CSV table of C-alpha atoms and ligand atoms in Angstrom, one decimal:
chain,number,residue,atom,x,y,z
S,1,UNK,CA,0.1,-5.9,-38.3
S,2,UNK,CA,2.3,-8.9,-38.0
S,3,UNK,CA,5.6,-9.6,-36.9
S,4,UNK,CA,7.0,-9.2,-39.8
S,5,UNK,CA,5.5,-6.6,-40.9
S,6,UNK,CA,6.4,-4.5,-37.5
S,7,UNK,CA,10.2,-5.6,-38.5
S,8,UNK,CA,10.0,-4.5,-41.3
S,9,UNK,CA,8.2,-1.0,-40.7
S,10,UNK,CA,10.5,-0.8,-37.2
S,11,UNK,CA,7.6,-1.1,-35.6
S,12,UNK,CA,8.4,-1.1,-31.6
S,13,UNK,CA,7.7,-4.8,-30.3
S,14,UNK,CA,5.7,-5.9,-27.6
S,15,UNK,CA,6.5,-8.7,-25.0
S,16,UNK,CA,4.5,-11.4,-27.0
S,17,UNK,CA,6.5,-10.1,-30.0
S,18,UNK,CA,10.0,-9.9,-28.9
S,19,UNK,CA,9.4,-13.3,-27.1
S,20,UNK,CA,8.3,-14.9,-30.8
S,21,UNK,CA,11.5,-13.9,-32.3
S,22,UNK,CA,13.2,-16.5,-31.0
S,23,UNK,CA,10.9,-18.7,-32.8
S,24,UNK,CA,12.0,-17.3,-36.1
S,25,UNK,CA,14.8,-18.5,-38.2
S,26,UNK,CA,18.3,-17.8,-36.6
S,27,UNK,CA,19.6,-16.4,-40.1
S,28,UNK,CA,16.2,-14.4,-41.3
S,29,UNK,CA,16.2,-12.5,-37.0
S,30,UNK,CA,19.9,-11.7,-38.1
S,31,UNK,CA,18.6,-10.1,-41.1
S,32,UNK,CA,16.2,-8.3,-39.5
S,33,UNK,CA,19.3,-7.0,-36.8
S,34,UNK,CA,21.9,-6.6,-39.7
S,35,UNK,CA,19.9,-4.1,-41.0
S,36,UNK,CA,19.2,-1.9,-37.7
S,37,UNK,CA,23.1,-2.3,-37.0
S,38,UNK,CA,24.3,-1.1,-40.8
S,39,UNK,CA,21.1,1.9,-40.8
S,40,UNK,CA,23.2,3.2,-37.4
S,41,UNK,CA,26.8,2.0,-37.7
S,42,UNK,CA,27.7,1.0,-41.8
S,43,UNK,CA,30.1,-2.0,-41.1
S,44,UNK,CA,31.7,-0.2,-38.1
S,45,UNK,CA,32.8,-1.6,-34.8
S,46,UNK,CA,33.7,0.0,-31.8
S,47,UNK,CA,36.8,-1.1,-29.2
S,48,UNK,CA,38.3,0.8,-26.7
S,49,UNK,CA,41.6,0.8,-25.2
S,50,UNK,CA,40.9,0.0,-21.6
S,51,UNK,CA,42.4,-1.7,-18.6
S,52,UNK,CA,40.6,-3.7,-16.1
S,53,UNK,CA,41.2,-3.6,-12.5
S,54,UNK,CA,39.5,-5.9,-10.3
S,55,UNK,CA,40.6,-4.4,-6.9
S,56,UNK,CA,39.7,-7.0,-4.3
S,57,UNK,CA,37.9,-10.5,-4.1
S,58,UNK,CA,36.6,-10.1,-0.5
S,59,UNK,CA,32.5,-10.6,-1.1
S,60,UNK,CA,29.9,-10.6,1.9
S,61,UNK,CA,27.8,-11.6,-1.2
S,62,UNK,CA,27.2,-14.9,-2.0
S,63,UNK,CA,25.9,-15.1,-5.7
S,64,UNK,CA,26.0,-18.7,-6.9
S,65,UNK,CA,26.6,-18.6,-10.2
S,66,UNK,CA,30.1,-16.5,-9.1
S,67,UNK,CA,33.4,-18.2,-8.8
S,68,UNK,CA,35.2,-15.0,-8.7
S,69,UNK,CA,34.2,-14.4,-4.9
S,70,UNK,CA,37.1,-15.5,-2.4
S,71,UNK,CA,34.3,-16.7,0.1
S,72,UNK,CA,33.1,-18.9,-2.4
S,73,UNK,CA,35.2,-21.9,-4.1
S,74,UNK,CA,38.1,-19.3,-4.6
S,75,UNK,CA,40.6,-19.7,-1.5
S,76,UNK,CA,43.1,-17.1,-2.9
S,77,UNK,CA,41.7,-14.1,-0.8
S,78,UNK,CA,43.3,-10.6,-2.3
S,79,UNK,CA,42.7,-6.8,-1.8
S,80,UNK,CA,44.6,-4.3,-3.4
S,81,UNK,CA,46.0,-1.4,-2.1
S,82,UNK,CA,46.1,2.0,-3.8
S,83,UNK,CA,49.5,2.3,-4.7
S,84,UNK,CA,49.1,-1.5,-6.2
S,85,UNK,CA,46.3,-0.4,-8.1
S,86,UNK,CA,48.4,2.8,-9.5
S,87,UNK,CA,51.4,1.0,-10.5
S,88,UNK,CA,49.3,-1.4,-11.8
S,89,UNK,CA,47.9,1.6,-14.1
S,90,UNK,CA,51.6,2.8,-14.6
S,91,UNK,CA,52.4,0.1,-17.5
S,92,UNK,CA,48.7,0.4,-19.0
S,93,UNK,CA,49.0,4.0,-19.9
S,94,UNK,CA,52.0,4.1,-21.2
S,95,UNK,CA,50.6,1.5,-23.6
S,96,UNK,CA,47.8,4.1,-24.2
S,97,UNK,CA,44.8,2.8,-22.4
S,98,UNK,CA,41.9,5.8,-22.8
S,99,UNK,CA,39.6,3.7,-19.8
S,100,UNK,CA,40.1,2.1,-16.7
S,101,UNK,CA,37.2,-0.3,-15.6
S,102,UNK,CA,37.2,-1.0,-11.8
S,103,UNK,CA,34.4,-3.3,-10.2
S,104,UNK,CA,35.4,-5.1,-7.0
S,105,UNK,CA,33.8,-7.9,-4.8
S,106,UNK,CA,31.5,-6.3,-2.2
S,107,UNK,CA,34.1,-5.8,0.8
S,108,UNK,CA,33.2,-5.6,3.9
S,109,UNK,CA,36.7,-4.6,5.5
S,110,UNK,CA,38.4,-1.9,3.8
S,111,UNK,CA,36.0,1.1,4.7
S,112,UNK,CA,34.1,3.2,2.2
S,113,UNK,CA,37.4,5.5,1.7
S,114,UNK,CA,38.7,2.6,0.2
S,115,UNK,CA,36.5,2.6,-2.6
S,116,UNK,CA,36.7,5.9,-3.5
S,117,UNK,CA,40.0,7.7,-2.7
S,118,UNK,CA,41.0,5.4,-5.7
S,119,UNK,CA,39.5,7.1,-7.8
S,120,UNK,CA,40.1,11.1,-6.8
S,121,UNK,CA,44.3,9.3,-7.1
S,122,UNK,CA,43.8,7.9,-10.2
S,123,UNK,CA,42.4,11.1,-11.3
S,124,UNK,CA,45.3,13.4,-10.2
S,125,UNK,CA,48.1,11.2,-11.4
S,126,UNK,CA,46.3,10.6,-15.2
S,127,UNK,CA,43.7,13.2,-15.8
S,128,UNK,CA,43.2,12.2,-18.9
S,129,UNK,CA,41.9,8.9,-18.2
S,130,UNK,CA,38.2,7.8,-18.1
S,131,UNK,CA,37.2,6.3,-14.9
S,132,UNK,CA,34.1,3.8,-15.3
S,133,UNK,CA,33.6,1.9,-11.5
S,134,UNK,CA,31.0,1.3,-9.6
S,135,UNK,CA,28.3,-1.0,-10.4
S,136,UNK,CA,24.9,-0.8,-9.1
S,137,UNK,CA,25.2,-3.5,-6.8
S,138,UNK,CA,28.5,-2.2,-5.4
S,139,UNK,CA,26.5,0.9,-4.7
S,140,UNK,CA,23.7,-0.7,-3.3
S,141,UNK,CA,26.9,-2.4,-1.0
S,142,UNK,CA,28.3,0.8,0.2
S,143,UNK,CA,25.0,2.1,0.8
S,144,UNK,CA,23.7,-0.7,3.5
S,145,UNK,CA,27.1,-0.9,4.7
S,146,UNK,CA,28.1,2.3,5.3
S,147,UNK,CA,24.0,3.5,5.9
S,148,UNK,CA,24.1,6.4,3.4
S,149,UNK,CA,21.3,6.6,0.7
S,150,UNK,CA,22.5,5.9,-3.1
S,151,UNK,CA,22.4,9.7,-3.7
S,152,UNK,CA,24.6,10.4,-1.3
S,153,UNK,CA,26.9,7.6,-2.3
S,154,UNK,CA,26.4,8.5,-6.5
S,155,UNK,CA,27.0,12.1,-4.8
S,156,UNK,CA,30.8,11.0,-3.5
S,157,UNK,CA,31.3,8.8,-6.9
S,158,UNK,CA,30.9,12.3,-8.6
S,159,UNK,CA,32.9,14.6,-6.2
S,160,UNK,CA,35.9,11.4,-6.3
S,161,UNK,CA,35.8,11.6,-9.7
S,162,UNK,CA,34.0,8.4,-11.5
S,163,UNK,CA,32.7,9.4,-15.3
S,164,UNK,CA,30.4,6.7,-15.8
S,165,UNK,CA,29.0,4.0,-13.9
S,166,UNK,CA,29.4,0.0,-15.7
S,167,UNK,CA,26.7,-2.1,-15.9
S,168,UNK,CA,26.9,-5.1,-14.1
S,169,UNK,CA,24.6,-6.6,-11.2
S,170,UNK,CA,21.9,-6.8,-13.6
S,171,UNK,CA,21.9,-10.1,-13.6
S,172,UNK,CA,18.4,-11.6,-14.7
S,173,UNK,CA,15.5,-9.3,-13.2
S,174,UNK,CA,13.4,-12.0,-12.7
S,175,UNK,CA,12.4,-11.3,-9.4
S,176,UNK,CA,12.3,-15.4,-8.8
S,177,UNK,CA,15.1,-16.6,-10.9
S,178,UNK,CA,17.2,-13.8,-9.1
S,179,UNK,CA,16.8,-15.1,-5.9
S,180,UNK,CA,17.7,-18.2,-7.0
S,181,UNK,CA,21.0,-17.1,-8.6
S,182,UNK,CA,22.2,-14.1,-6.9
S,183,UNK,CA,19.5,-13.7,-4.1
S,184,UNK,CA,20.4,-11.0,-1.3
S,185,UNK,CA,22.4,-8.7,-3.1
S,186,UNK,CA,20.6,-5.6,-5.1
S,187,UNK,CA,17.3,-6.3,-6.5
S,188,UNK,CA,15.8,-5.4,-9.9
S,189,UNK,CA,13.7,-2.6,-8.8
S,190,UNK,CA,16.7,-1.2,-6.7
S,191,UNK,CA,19.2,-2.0,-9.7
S,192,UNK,CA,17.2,0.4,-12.1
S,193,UNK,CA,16.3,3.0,-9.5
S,194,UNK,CA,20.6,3.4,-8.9
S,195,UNK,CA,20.7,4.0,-12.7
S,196,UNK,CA,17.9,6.1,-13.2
S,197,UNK,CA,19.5,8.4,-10.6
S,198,UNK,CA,22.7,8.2,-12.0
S,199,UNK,CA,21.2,9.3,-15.4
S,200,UNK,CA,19.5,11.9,-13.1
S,201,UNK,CA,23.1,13.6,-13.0
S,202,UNK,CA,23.6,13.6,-16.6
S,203,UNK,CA,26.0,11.0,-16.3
S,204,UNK,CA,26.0,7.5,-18.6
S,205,UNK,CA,25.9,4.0,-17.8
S,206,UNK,CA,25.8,0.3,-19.2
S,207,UNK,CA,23.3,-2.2,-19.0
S,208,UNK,CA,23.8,-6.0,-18.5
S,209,UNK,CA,22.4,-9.1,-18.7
S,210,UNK,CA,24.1,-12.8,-17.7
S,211,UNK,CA,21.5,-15.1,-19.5
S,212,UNK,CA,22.4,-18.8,-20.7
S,213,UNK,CA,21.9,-20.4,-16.8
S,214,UNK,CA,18.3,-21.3,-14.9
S,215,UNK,CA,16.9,-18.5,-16.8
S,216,UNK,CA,14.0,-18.5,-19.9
S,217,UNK,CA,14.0,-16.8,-22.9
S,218,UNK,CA,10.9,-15.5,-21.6
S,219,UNK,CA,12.9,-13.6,-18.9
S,220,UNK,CA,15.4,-12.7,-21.1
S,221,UNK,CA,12.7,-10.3,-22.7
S,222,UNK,CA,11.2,-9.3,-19.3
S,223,UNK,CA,14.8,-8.3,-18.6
S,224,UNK,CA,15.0,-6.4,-21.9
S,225,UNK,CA,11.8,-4.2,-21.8
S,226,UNK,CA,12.5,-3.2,-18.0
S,227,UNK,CA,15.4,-2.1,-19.5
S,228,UNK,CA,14.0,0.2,-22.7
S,229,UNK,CA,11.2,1.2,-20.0
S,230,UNK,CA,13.6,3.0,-18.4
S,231,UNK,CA,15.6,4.2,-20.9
S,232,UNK,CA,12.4,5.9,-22.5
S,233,UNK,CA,12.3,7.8,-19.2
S,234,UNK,CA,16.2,8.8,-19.1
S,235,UNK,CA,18.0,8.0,-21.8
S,236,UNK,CA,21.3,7.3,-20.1
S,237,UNK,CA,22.2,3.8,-21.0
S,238,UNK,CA,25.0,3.7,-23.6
S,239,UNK,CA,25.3,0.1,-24.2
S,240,UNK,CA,23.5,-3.2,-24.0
S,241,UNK,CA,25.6,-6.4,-22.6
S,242,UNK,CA,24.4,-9.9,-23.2
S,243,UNK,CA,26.9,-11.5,-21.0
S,244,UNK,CA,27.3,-15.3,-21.4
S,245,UNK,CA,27.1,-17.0,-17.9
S,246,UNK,CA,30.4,-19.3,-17.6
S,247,UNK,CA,29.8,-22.5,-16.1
S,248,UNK,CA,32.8,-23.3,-14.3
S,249,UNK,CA,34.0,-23.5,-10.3
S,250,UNK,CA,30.2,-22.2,-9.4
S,251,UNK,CA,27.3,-23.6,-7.7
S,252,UNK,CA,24.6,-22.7,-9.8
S,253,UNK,CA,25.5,-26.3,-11.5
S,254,UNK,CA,24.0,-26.0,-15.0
S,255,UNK,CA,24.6,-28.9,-17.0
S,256,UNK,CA,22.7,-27.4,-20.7
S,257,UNK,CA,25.0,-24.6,-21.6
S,258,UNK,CA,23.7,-22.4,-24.3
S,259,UNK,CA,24.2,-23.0,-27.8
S,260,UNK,CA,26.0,-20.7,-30.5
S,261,UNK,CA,22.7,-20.3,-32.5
S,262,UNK,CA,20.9,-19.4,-29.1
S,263,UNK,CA,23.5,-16.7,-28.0
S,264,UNK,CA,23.6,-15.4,-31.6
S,265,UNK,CA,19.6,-15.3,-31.6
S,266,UNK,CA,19.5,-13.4,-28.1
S,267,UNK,CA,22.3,-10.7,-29.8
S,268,UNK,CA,19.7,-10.3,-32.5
S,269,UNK,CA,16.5,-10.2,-30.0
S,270,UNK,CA,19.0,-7.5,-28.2
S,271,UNK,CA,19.6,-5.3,-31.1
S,272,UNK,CA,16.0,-5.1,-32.0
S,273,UNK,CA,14.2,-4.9,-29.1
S,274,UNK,CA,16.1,-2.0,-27.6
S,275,UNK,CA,15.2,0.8,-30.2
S,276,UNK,CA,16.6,3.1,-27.7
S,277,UNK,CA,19.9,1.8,-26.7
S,278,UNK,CA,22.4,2.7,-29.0
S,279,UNK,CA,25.0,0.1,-28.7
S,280,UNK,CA,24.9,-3.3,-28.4
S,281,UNK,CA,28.1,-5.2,-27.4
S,282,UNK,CA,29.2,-8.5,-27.8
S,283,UNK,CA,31.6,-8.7,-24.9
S,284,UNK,CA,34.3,-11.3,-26.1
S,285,UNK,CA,35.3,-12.2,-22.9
S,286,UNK,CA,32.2,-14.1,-22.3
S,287,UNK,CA,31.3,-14.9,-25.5
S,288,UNK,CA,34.7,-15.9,-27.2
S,289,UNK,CA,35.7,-14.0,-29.2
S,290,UNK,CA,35.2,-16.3,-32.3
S,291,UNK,CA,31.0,-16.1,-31.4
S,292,UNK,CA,32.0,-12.0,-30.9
S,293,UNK,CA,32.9,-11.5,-34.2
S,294,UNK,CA,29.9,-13.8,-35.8
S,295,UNK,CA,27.7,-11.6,-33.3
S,296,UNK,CA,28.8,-8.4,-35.7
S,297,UNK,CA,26.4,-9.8,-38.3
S,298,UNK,CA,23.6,-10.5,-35.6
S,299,UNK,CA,23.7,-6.7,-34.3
S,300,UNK,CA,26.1,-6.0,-32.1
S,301,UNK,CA,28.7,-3.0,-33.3
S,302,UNK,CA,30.7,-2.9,-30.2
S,303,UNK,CA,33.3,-5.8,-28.9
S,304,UNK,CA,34.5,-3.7,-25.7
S,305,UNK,CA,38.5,-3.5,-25.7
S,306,UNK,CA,41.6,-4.7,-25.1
S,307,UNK,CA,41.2,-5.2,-21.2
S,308,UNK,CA,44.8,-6.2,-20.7
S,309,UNK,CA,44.0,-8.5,-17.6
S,310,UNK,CA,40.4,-9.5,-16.1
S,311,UNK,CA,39.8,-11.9,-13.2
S,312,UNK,CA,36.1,-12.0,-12.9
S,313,UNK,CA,34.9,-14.0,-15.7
S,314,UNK,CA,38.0,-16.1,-16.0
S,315,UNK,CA,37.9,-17.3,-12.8
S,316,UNK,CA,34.8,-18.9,-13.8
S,317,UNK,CA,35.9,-20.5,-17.3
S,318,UNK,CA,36.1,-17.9,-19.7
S,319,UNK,CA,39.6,-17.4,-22.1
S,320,UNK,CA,40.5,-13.5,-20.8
S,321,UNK,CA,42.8,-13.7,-18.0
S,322,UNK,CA,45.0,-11.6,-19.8
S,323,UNK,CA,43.2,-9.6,-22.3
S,324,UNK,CA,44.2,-9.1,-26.0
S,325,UNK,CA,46.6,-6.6,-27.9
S,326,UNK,CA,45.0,-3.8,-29.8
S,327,UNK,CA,46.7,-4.9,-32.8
S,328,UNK,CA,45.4,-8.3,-32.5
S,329,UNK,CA,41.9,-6.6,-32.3
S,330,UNK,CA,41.8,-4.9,-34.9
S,331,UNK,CA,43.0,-7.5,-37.6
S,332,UNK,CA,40.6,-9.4,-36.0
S,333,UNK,CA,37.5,-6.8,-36.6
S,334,UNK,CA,39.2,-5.9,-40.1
S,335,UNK,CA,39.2,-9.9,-41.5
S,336,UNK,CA,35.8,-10.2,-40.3
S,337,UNK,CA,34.6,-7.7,-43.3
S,338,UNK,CA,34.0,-4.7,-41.0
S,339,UNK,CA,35.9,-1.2,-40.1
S,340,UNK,CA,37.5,-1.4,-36.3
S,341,UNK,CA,36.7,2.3,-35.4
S,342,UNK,CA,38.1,3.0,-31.8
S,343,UNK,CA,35.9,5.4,-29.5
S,344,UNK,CA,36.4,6.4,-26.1
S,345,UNK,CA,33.9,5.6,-23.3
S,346,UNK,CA,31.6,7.9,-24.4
S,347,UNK,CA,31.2,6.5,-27.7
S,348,UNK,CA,32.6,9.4,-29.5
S,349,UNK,CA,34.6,8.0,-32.1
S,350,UNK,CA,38.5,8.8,-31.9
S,351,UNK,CA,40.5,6.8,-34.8
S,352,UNK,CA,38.9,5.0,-38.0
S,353,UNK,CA,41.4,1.9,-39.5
S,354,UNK,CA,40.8,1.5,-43.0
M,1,SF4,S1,29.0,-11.8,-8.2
M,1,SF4,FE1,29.9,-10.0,-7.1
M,1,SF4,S2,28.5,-9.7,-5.4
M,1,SF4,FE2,28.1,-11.8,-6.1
M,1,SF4,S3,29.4,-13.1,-4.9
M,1,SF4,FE3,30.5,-12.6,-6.8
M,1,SF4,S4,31.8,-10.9,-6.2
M,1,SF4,FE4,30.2,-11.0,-4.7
C-alpha cells in the first residue's frame, strides 16, 4: 500500500512514512488532517479558562534556547511567595478561570515544601479549581535535588493535590540535538518514564514538543512516535503541543526561523501521526495566534485558553505577556468558521457558543 493509500484507509504510518509527509503538498497533508480533525471534533474547538502562574525564575538549569531563566540573559531574578501566588489567584477566579497552570524555573533555594504546599493552599482556598503543575523535568529537579525517586515525588504531587501533570521538558528527544539545546536537564528516556508513571496513577498529562530550532524534521517524527509508543502502552496523554521555539534573548542563535507553511505542515504531520492522542493543540502563544487559527484547518481542535499573564515564552519573543480575554477568543474561533466549545482540563466539554 502507498502513502496515500494508508491516508486514506487510516492506515497507522511508519517512520519512513510520517517523515514523507512533509514532502507532500502543504494544502493536500491538510486535507488529509482536516478530515481526521472533523471525523473526531465537527468544526469544534476547545479553550479553557485558565491562569498561568510562573512562580519563580531561579534555574540551576541552563537550557540554551531559554531566555526565561534569571541565570541566563534575564537579570530580573524573582520568586514568589505563597500568599503572592494566592492573591495573584484572587482576581483570576473571580473572572472564572476553571485551571491554573504553574511550571517554575528549576530552584535550587526554596526547598521542596515550596513547591508543593502551593498547591494543598490553592486547593483549600478554591476547591473547585483544576491544578495542572509540575512538568517532567521539574520532577526530575526535585528528585536529584531533594534525593527522592519520581514515585515518591509523583506520590507528594498526588497527596498535595496536583490533577494533572503539563507537558513541557519534552523538548526534542533526540538524544544529540537535546544535548545540544537543553543538555543536563531530564533526558528523553527519563522524560517518558515520569509520564508513564504518572499515567500509572490514572492521572493525565500533556505532551510537547519545541521544534523550529537546530532540530530536523526527521527528529520531529522520532519525537512523535516515542510519543504514540508510549501512549499505546498507557494511554494517558491528553494533548499533543507543537510548540514554536522563539528566537529571541537566547543562545541557541538560530538565524532560519521556520516558515508558516513548515509549522502548518508539522500541525498536520501531528494530527495524523498520533492516532492515539486525542487532541492536538495549536498553542497561540507560540504560534501567534493568527498561524493558531489557520492551524484549525491543518488539525489542531484545541487553542489552550485565555492564560491571563505568561512569562515564559514572552520573555523569549513571543506576543502573550498578558494573555487574551475570553471574549476576544471566542469571536476569534467563531470568525474563523468553527464552534469555540469550552472544556475543562480534562477535556470534558462544559459550554458550546453557537
Ligand atoms: S527551560 Fe526551564 S529548565 Fe531550562 S533553563 Fe529555562 S527555566 Fe531552567
Amino acid at each position: 500500500m502507498n502513502l496515500k493509500e494508508k491516508l486514506e484507509n487510516n492506515i497507522r504510518l511508519s517512520y519512513d512514512d510520517a517523515l514523507a509527509l512533509y514532502d507532500m503538498d502543504l494544502l493536500e497533508l491538510g486535507t488529509y488532517a482536516s478530515k481526521i480533525r472533523e471525523e473526531r471534533f465537527g468544526k469544534k474547538t476547545y479553550y479553557n479558562v485558565n491562569r498561568h502562574i510562573n512562580p519563580t525564575n531561579i534555574c540551576k538549569d541552563v537550557c540554551q534556547f531559554c531566555a526565561y531563566s534569571a541565570s541566563r540573559k534575564n537579570p530580573n531574578q524573582y520568586t514568589m511567595t505563597h500568599e503572592e501566588i494566592l492573591s495573584t489567584l484572587e482576581n483570576s477566579v473571580k473572572n472564572g478561570i476553571k485551571e491554573v497552570h504553574i511550571v517554575s524555573a528549576h530552584n535550587p533555594n526554596t526547598g521542596l515544601k515550596w513547591y508543593l504546599e502551593i498547591f494543598k493552599k490553592i486547593k483549600e482556598r478554591y476547591p473547585q479549581l483544576h491544578v495542572k503543575a509540575l512538568t517532567a523535568a521539574e520532577i526530575h529537579f526535585l528528585s536529584q535535588e531533594y534525593n527522592k525517586t519520581y514515585q515518591e515525588i509523583i506520590d507528594l504531587m498526588c497527596k498535595y493535590g496536583v490533577d494533572s501533570m503539563p507537558g513541557g521538558g519534552a523538548e526534542i528527544f533526540d538524544e544529540d540535538v537535546r544535548k545540544r539545546v537543553c543538555g543536563g536537564k531530564v533526558t528523553s528516556a527519563q522524560w517518558l518514564e515520569i509520564h508513564k508513571l504518572w499515567h500509572n496513577m490514572d492521572k493525565k498529562s500533556n505532551a510537547t514538543m519545541l521544534f523550529g530550532h537546530i532540530e530536523t524534521r526527521a527528529n520531529r517524527i522520532d519525537h512523535m512516535i516515542r510519543l504514540r509508543d508510549l501512549q499505546d502502552q498507557t494511554n494517558g496523554f491528553n494533548a499533543f503541543i507543537p510548540l514554536v521555539y522563539q528566537k529571541e534573548n537566547n543562545f541557541l542563535k538560530v538565524t532560519d526561523f521556520p516558515t508558516a507553511q513548515e509549522i502548518l505542515k508539522t500541525f498536520a504531520i501531528s494530527r495524523i501521526v498520533l492516532d492515539n492522542i486525542p487532541n492536538l493543540k495549536a498553542y497561540w502563544v507560540t504560534s501567534s495566534i493568527k498561524l493558531a487559527l489557520i492551524a484549525q484547518e491543518f488539525g489542531a481542535n484545541d487553542l489552550d485558553g485565555t492564560i491571563e499573564k505568561e512569562s515564559i515564552n514572552s520573555a523569549a519573543g513571543a506576543a502573550s505577556a498578558n494573555g487574551m480575554r475570553q471574549t476576544e477568543f471566542i469571536d476569534l474561533i467563531k470568525n474563523s468558521g468553527f464552534t469555540p466549545v469550552e472544556r475543562d482540563s480534562l477535556y470534558h466539554e462544559t459550554a458550546t457558543l453557537k
